Amino acid sequence: MTKKNKKILVIHGPNLNLLGKREVSVYGKVNLAAINKQLKKLADELGVSLDIKQSNHEGEIVDLIGKAPKKYSAILINPAAYTHTSVAIRDAVAAVSVPTVEVHLSNIYSREEFRHTSLISSVAKGQICGFGIESYILGLRASATFAK
């Protein structure tokens, strides 16, 4: 695929549809629509296209990842709470061999102890966290770079 034909799947995990309203002291005032707008703008600059999905359901996220090799050159994912709990999402990422970048708005390593473990990071190309919306921007740049 040429760079122009690279298509990246963006997956926002559970409760990210509530951004801007929930735990503003942790996640900031930015909402999901604002993040998506910034991602689309950057995608245009990078010459890649995006499909953006948000789901609160683990199985739906697994299905999206499972279908990715037929459609996408890379995956940008914020697994949110599933980061720490979902072997199913971890195994899906490992199974598809599509370059995957994990992102988080907050620094998961400076938060509660249970958030310090990412089941996804060991099978992802890399992880970016703690920079708010910039985590997504940096993650998209990395995804575009490593897209097959």
Rosetta silent file (secondary structure, phi, psi, omega in degrees, C-alpha in Angstrom):
SEQUENCE: MTKKNKKILVIHGPNLNLLGKREVSVYGKVNLAAINKQLKKLADELGVSLDIKQSNHEGEIVDLIGKAPKKYSAILINPAAYTHTSVAIRDAVAAVSVPTVEVHLSNIYSREEFRHTSLISSVAKGQICGFGIESYILGLRASATFAK
SCORE:     score description
SCORE:     0.000 S_00000001
   1 L     0.000  134.919  173.287    0.000    0.000    0.000 S_00000001
   2 L   -75.443  163.524 -178.185    1.229    3.457   -0.759 S_00000001
   3 H   -54.685  -41.472 -179.489    1.082    5.984    2.039 S_00000001
   4 H   -61.017  -30.239 -177.517   -2.072    7.535    0.545 S_00000001
   5 H   -89.465   -1.741 -179.429   -3.810    4.156    0.642 S_00000001
   6 L   -69.752  128.895  178.945   -2.933    3.425    4.245 S_00000001
   7 E  -119.657  129.000 -176.762   -6.038    3.076    6.362 S_00000001
   8 E  -113.850  133.158  175.849   -5.788    3.156   10.134 S_00000001
   9 E   -91.963  123.945  175.788   -8.381    1.821   12.550 S_00000001
  10 E  -106.278  123.601  179.023   -8.832    3.980   15.647 S_00000001
  11 E  -118.563  121.030  173.254  -10.523    2.222   18.562 S_00000001
  12 E  -102.154  124.581 -176.653  -11.689    4.129   21.610 S_00000001
  13 L   -81.997 -163.004 -171.020  -12.544    1.782   24.470 S_00000001
  14 L   -60.906  140.384  175.452  -15.102    1.877   27.266 S_00000001
  15 L    71.341   -1.376  178.412  -16.315    5.142   28.752 S_00000001
  16 H   -70.572  -18.173  172.749  -14.314    7.297   26.361 S_00000001
  17 H   -66.572  -13.494  179.998  -17.637    8.491   24.984 S_00000001
  18 H   -97.553    4.581  179.821  -17.964   10.272   28.352 S_00000001
  19 L   -56.369  144.953 -177.928  -14.776   12.322   27.988 S_00000001
  20 L    92.937  -19.176  179.699  -15.211   15.957   28.922 S_00000001
  21 L  -115.296  -30.551 -173.858  -17.784   14.981   31.554 S_00000001
  22 L  -103.634  137.712  174.712  -16.058   12.292   33.613 S_00000001
  23 L    38.820   57.591 -177.860  -13.085   12.735   35.904 S_00000001
  24 H   -58.564  -30.738  179.076  -12.062   16.028   34.339 S_00000001
  25 H   -67.004  -22.721  178.933   -9.167   16.258   36.806 S_00000001
  26 H   -97.269  -47.487 -170.539   -7.702   13.083   35.257 S_00000001
  27 H  -102.887   -9.273  179.954   -8.775   13.212   31.601 S_00000001
  28 L    84.585 -177.095 -176.012   -9.269   16.917   31.033 S_00000001
  29 L   -92.941   -6.971 -178.198  -12.132   18.781   29.424 S_00000001
  30 L   -67.629  137.814  177.885  -11.550   17.517   25.883 S_00000001
  31 L  -102.995  172.236 -175.849  -14.357   15.345   24.539 S_00000001
  32 H   -63.899  -36.038  178.387  -14.179   12.467   22.088 S_00000001
  33 H   -61.352  -39.454  178.944  -15.468   14.573   19.187 S_00000001
  34 H   -67.176  -39.296  177.189  -12.571   17.010   19.667 S_00000001
  35 H   -63.323  -47.350 -179.039  -10.055   14.158   19.715 S_00000001
  36 H   -61.537  -38.416  178.605  -11.548   12.677   16.554 S_00000001
  37 H   -62.117  -44.647  178.952  -11.475   16.063   14.826 S_00000001
  38 H   -64.943  -39.594  179.356   -7.768   16.465   15.610 S_00000001
  39 H   -64.231  -42.982  179.671   -7.046   12.917   14.439 S_00000001
  40 H   -63.848  -40.420  178.627   -8.860   13.478   11.127 S_00000001
  41 H   -62.086  -46.521  179.674   -6.968   16.721   10.548 S_00000001
  42 H   -66.881  -38.954  178.565   -3.633   15.034   11.179 S_00000001
  43 H   -57.840  -42.650  177.221   -4.602   12.024    9.047 S_00000001
  44 H   -59.977  -43.553  179.597   -5.193   14.386    6.115 S_00000001
  45 H   -63.867  -36.285 -177.996   -1.761   15.940    6.668 S_00000001
  46 H   -83.765  -11.627 -179.164   -0.147   12.491    6.831 S_00000001
  47 L    75.119   30.116  176.281   -2.000   11.226    3.781 S_00000001
  48 L  -119.919  161.801  175.872   -3.720    8.360    5.580 S_00000001
  49 E  -112.854  157.036 -176.845   -7.383    7.615    6.121 S_00000001
  50 E  -124.871  146.244  161.295   -9.092    6.676    9.373 S_00000001
  51 E  -116.804  123.200 -176.126  -12.011    4.595   10.527 S_00000001
  52 E  -112.982  126.770 -179.279  -12.887    5.666   14.053 S_00000001
  53 E  -130.021  147.268  172.108  -14.891    3.427   16.389 S_00000001
  54 E  -130.804  134.650  178.141  -15.853    3.655   20.053 S_00000001
  55 L  -145.938  142.865  173.376  -17.212    0.738   22.018 S_00000001
  56 L   -96.256    6.407 -172.040  -18.000   -0.077   25.607 S_00000001
  57 L  -118.111  120.225 -177.157  -18.139   -3.778   24.729 S_00000001
  58 H   -55.374  -47.528 -178.174  -15.103   -6.043   24.853 S_00000001
  59 H   -61.287  -37.239  178.172  -16.414   -8.504   22.260 S_00000001
  60 H   -65.496  -39.609  177.873  -17.093   -5.729   19.768 S_00000001
  61 H   -65.236  -42.940  177.194  -13.531   -4.461   20.166 S_00000001
  62 H   -59.571  -43.937  178.420  -12.194   -8.002   19.667 S_00000001
  63 H   -61.835  -42.361  178.358  -14.295   -8.315   16.494 S_00000001
  64 H   -60.124  -45.053 -179.921  -12.973   -5.007   15.138 S_00000001
  65 H   -65.351  -42.742 -178.905   -9.396   -6.119   15.721 S_00000001
  66 H   -61.391  -30.605  179.069  -10.065   -9.552   14.222 S_00000001
  67 H   -88.992   -6.800 -173.776  -11.322   -8.028   10.970 S_00000001
  68 H   -60.115  -39.787 -176.078   -8.480   -5.490   10.783 S_00000001
  69 H   -59.345  -27.004 -179.246   -6.015   -7.420    8.571 S_00000001
  70 H   -80.436  -17.377 -171.706   -8.409   -7.319    5.635 S_00000001
  71 H  -123.724  -28.211 -165.560   -9.004   -3.573    5.891 S_00000001
  72 L  -124.698  150.058  177.513   -6.300   -1.725    7.833 S_00000001
  73 L   -91.181  -19.869 -179.637   -2.585   -1.016    7.752 S_00000001
  74 E  -162.197  163.550  176.212   -2.394   -0.188   11.473 S_00000001
  75 E  -126.329  134.041  170.937   -4.467    0.104   14.626 S_00000001
  76 E  -113.857  118.356 -173.949   -4.436    2.975   17.107 S_00000001
  77 E  -131.591  135.288  165.441   -6.180    1.870   20.295 S_00000001
  78 E  -111.876   95.959 -177.120   -7.045    3.319   23.653 S_00000001
  79 L   -72.483   -6.496  178.556   -8.333    0.188   25.374 S_00000001
  80 H    52.642 -134.027 -176.072   -9.224    2.293   28.442 S_00000001
  81 H   -60.145  -25.616  178.513  -10.190    0.081   31.399 S_00000001
  82 H   -68.471  -14.341  176.621   -9.737   -3.045   29.268 S_00000001
  83 H   -50.806  -40.864 -170.305   -6.005   -2.253   29.225 S_00000001
  84 H   -97.010   -7.005 -170.366   -5.681   -3.897   32.612 S_00000001
  85 L  -130.749  -17.606 -167.837   -8.217   -6.696   32.310 S_00000001
  86 L  -100.621   98.948  171.725   -8.738   -7.979   28.778 S_00000001
  87 H   -67.477  -32.285 -179.049   -6.781  -11.028   27.762 S_00000001
  88 H   -62.943  -44.889  178.357   -9.216  -11.267   24.830 S_00000001
  89 H   -67.709  -41.867  176.992   -8.186   -7.873   23.399 S_00000001
  90 H   -57.502  -47.980 -178.567   -4.517   -8.674   24.031 S_00000001
  91 H   -66.239  -34.824  177.487   -4.846  -11.995   22.214 S_00000001
  92 H   -64.761  -44.954  178.372   -6.698  -10.367   19.302 S_00000001
  93 H   -60.935  -44.042  179.587   -3.913   -7.804   18.842 S_00000001
  94 H   -63.506  -36.960 -174.605   -1.308  -10.591   18.974 S_00000001
  95 H   -72.014  -32.830 -171.470   -3.244  -12.732   16.495 S_00000001
  96 H   -86.644  -18.155 -179.929   -3.696  -10.203   13.708 S_00000001
  97 L    54.304   34.959  173.050   -0.105   -9.001   13.292 S_00000001
  98 L  -100.601  126.675 -179.344   -1.307   -5.511   12.373 S_00000001
  99 L   -52.044  124.580 -174.676    1.017   -2.834   13.825 S_00000001
 100 E  -124.892  131.313  176.213   -0.827   -1.545   16.881 S_00000001
 101 E  -114.124  126.764  179.214   -0.098    1.537   18.957 S_00000001
 102 E   -95.124  132.770  177.871   -1.637    1.783   22.434 S_00000001
 103 E  -130.387  154.134  174.707   -2.474    5.240   23.765 S_00000001
 104 E  -145.045  139.502  177.538   -3.829    6.701   26.991 S_00000001
 105 L   -66.059  -43.561 -178.442   -4.717   10.272   27.877 S_00000001
 106 L   -95.394  164.809  174.597   -3.463    9.878   31.445 S_00000001
 107 L   -84.370  101.665 -174.781   -0.198    8.404   32.686 S_00000001
 108 H   -63.872  -20.646 -178.061   -1.434    4.991   33.772 S_00000001
 109 H   -84.545   -8.285  177.652    1.800    4.413   35.721 S_00000001
 110 H  -107.638   10.118 -177.941    1.221    7.389   38.011 S_00000001
 111 L  -107.588 -157.744 -178.158   -2.304    6.349   38.930 S_00000001
 112 L   -56.527  149.041 -176.507   -3.781    3.570   41.032 S_00000001
 113 H   -53.095  -41.519 -176.833   -1.648    0.429   41.327 S_00000001
 114 H   -64.187  -19.568  179.364   -4.089   -1.722   39.344 S_00000001
 115 H   -85.624   -5.651 -175.879   -3.632    0.581   36.337 S_00000001
 116 H   -75.259  -11.036  179.829    0.137    0.036   36.231 S_00000001
 117 L  -108.081  124.794  172.999   -0.222   -3.182   34.226 S_00000001
 118 L  -109.530  120.981  175.018   -1.109   -3.121   30.565 S_00000001
 119 L   -75.707  -17.600 -175.179   -1.983   -6.470   29.058 S_00000001
 120 L   -86.746  -34.121 -170.157   -1.845   -4.840   25.620 S_00000001
 121 L   -58.953  -31.998 -177.923    1.610   -3.246   25.670 S_00000001
 122 L   -70.316  -17.710  178.963    3.533   -6.507   25.278 S_00000001
 123 L  -112.963   -0.783  177.731    1.881   -7.173   21.901 S_00000001
 124 L   -89.103  158.187  174.734    1.680   -3.558   20.694 S_00000001
 125 L   -63.973  -36.634  178.982    4.318   -1.829   18.592 S_00000001
 126 E  -173.202  173.435 -178.773    4.491    0.756   21.363 S_00000001
 127 E  -134.606  138.427  176.757    2.590    2.682   24.010 S_00000001
 128 E  -129.056  126.524 -179.205    2.162    6.423   24.535 S_00000001
 129 E  -148.218  156.991  172.166    0.525    7.749   27.678 S_00000001
 130 L    93.577    1.638 -175.114    0.229   10.759   29.900 S_00000001
 131 L  -111.670   18.920 -179.116    0.099   13.544   27.341 S_00000001
 132 L    61.474 -139.667 -178.670   -3.636   14.090   27.055 S_00000001
 133 H   -60.848  -26.329  178.366   -4.788   14.554   23.470 S_00000001
 134 H   -62.957  -26.143  175.150   -1.124   14.630   22.396 S_00000001
 135 H   -59.081  -42.932  177.949   -0.946   10.914   23.232 S_00000001
 136 H   -67.125  -41.777 -178.840   -3.387   10.334   20.377 S_00000001
 137 H   -62.921  -47.917  177.676   -1.542   12.715   18.046 S_00000001
 138 H   -63.874  -39.080  178.899    1.792   11.025   18.710 S_00000001
 139 H   -63.546  -39.616  178.227    0.112    7.635   18.451 S_00000001
 140 H   -67.380  -40.766  176.869   -1.350    8.448   15.048 S_00000001
 141 H   -58.923  -45.163  178.751    2.041    9.639   13.800 S_00000001
 142 H   -64.233  -42.827  179.426    3.575    6.352   14.979 S_00000001
 143 H   -60.150  -42.836  178.818    0.735    4.332   13.459 S_00000001
 144 H   -65.006  -36.320  179.955    1.218    6.032   10.099 S_00000001
 145 H   -67.482  -42.018 -174.473    4.959    5.384   10.271 S_00000001
 146 H   -95.519   -0.731 -178.721    4.631    1.684   11.054 S_00000001
 147 L   -59.765  139.008 -179.835    1.544    0.950    8.949 S_00000001
 148 L   -77.045    0.000    0.000    2.048   -1.975    6.571 S_00000001
